[in-house]
Tab-separated table of C-alpha atoms in Angstrom:
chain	number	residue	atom	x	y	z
A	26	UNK	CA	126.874	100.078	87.773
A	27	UNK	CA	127.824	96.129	87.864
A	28	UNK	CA	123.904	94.547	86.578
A	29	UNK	CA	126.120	91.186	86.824
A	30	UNK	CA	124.442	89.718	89.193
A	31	UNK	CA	120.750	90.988	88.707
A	32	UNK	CA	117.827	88.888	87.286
A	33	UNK	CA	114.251	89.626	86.068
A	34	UNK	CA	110.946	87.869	86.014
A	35	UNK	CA	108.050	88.979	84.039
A	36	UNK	CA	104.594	88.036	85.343
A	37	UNK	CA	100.906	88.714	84.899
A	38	UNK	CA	100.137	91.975	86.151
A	39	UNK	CA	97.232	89.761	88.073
A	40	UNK	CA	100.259	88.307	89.973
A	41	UNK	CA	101.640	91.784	91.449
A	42	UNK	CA	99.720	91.417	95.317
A	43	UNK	CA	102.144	88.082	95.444
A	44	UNK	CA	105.156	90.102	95.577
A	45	UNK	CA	107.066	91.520	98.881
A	46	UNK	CA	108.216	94.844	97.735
A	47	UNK	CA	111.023	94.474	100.568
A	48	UNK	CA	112.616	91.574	98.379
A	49	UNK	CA	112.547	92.802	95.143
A	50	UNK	CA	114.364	96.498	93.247
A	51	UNK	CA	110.824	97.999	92.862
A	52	UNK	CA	109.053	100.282	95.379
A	53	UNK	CA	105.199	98.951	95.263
A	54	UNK	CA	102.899	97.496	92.747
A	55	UNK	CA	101.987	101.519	91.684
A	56	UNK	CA	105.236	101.822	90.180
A	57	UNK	CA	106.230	98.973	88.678
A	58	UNK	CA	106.235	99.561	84.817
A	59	UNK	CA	103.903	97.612	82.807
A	60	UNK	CA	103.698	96.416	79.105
A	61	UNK	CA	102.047	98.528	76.459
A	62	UNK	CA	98.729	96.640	77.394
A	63	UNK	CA	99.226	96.748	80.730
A	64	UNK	CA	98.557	92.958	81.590
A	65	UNK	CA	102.291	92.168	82.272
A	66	UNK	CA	104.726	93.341	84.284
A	67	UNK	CA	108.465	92.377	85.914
A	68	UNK	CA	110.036	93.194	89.140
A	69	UNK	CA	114.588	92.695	89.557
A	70	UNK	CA	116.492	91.852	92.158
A	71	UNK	CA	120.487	90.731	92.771
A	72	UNK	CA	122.164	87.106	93.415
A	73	UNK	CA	118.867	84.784	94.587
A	74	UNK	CA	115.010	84.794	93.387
A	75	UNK	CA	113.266	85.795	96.445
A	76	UNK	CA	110.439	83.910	98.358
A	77	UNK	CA	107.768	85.801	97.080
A	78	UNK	CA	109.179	86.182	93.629
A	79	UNK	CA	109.192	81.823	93.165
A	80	UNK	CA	105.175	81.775	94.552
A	81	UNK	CA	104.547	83.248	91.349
A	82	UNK	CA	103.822	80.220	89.338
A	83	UNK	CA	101.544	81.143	86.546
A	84	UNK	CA	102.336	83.083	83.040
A	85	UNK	CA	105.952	83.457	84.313
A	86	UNK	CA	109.048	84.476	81.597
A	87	UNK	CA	112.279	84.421	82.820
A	88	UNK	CA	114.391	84.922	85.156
A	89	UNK	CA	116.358	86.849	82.736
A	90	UNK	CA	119.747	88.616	82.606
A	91	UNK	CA	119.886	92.490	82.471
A	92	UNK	CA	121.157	92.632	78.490
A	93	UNK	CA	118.278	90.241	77.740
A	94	UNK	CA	115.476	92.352	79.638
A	95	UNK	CA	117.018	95.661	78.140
A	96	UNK	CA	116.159	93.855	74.489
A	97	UNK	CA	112.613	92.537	75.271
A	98	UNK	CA	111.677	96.010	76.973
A	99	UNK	CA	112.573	97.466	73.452
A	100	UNK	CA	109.995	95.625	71.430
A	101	UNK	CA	106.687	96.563	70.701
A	102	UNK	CA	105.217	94.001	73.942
A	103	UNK	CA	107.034	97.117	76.102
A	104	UNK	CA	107.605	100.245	74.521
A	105	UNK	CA	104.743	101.786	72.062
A	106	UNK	CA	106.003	103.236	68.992
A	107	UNK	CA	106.241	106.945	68.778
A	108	UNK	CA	102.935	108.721	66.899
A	109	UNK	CA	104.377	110.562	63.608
A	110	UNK	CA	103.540	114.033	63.178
């Protein structure tokens, strides 16, 4: 799949009831995923940051590319470490 084009914003999860779920790549605010501590989170969407996506104005990172979300969704922020056994 061509991720080319595609962009990401992360936001404060506070921020989600801002978004049109029409506009973005993500369904609704229950299943967007959300940071290890659950305060942020990031919706995606192709060529143009939609409408509802720019109101969001406050604790804002981003718009990234797809190579450069793929690397901050693998640090500790995103992904909690596996428990040893």
């Amino acid at each position: 799949m061509n991720y080319e084009n595609r962009q990401y914003l992360i936001f404060p999860v506070s921020e989600l009831d801002k978004i049109n779920f029409d506009e973005v790549l993500e369904t609704s605010a229950e299943t967007v995923r959300r940071s290890v501590d659950g305060t942020k989170t990031f919706v995606k969407w192709n060529e143009s940051m939609p409408p509802s996506v720019a109101s969001i104005t406050t604790g804002t990172e981003g718009p990234y590319t797809h190579e450069e979300i793929l690397e901050i969704l693998n640090t500790e922020e995103w992904s909690a470490p596996l428990s040893e056994v």
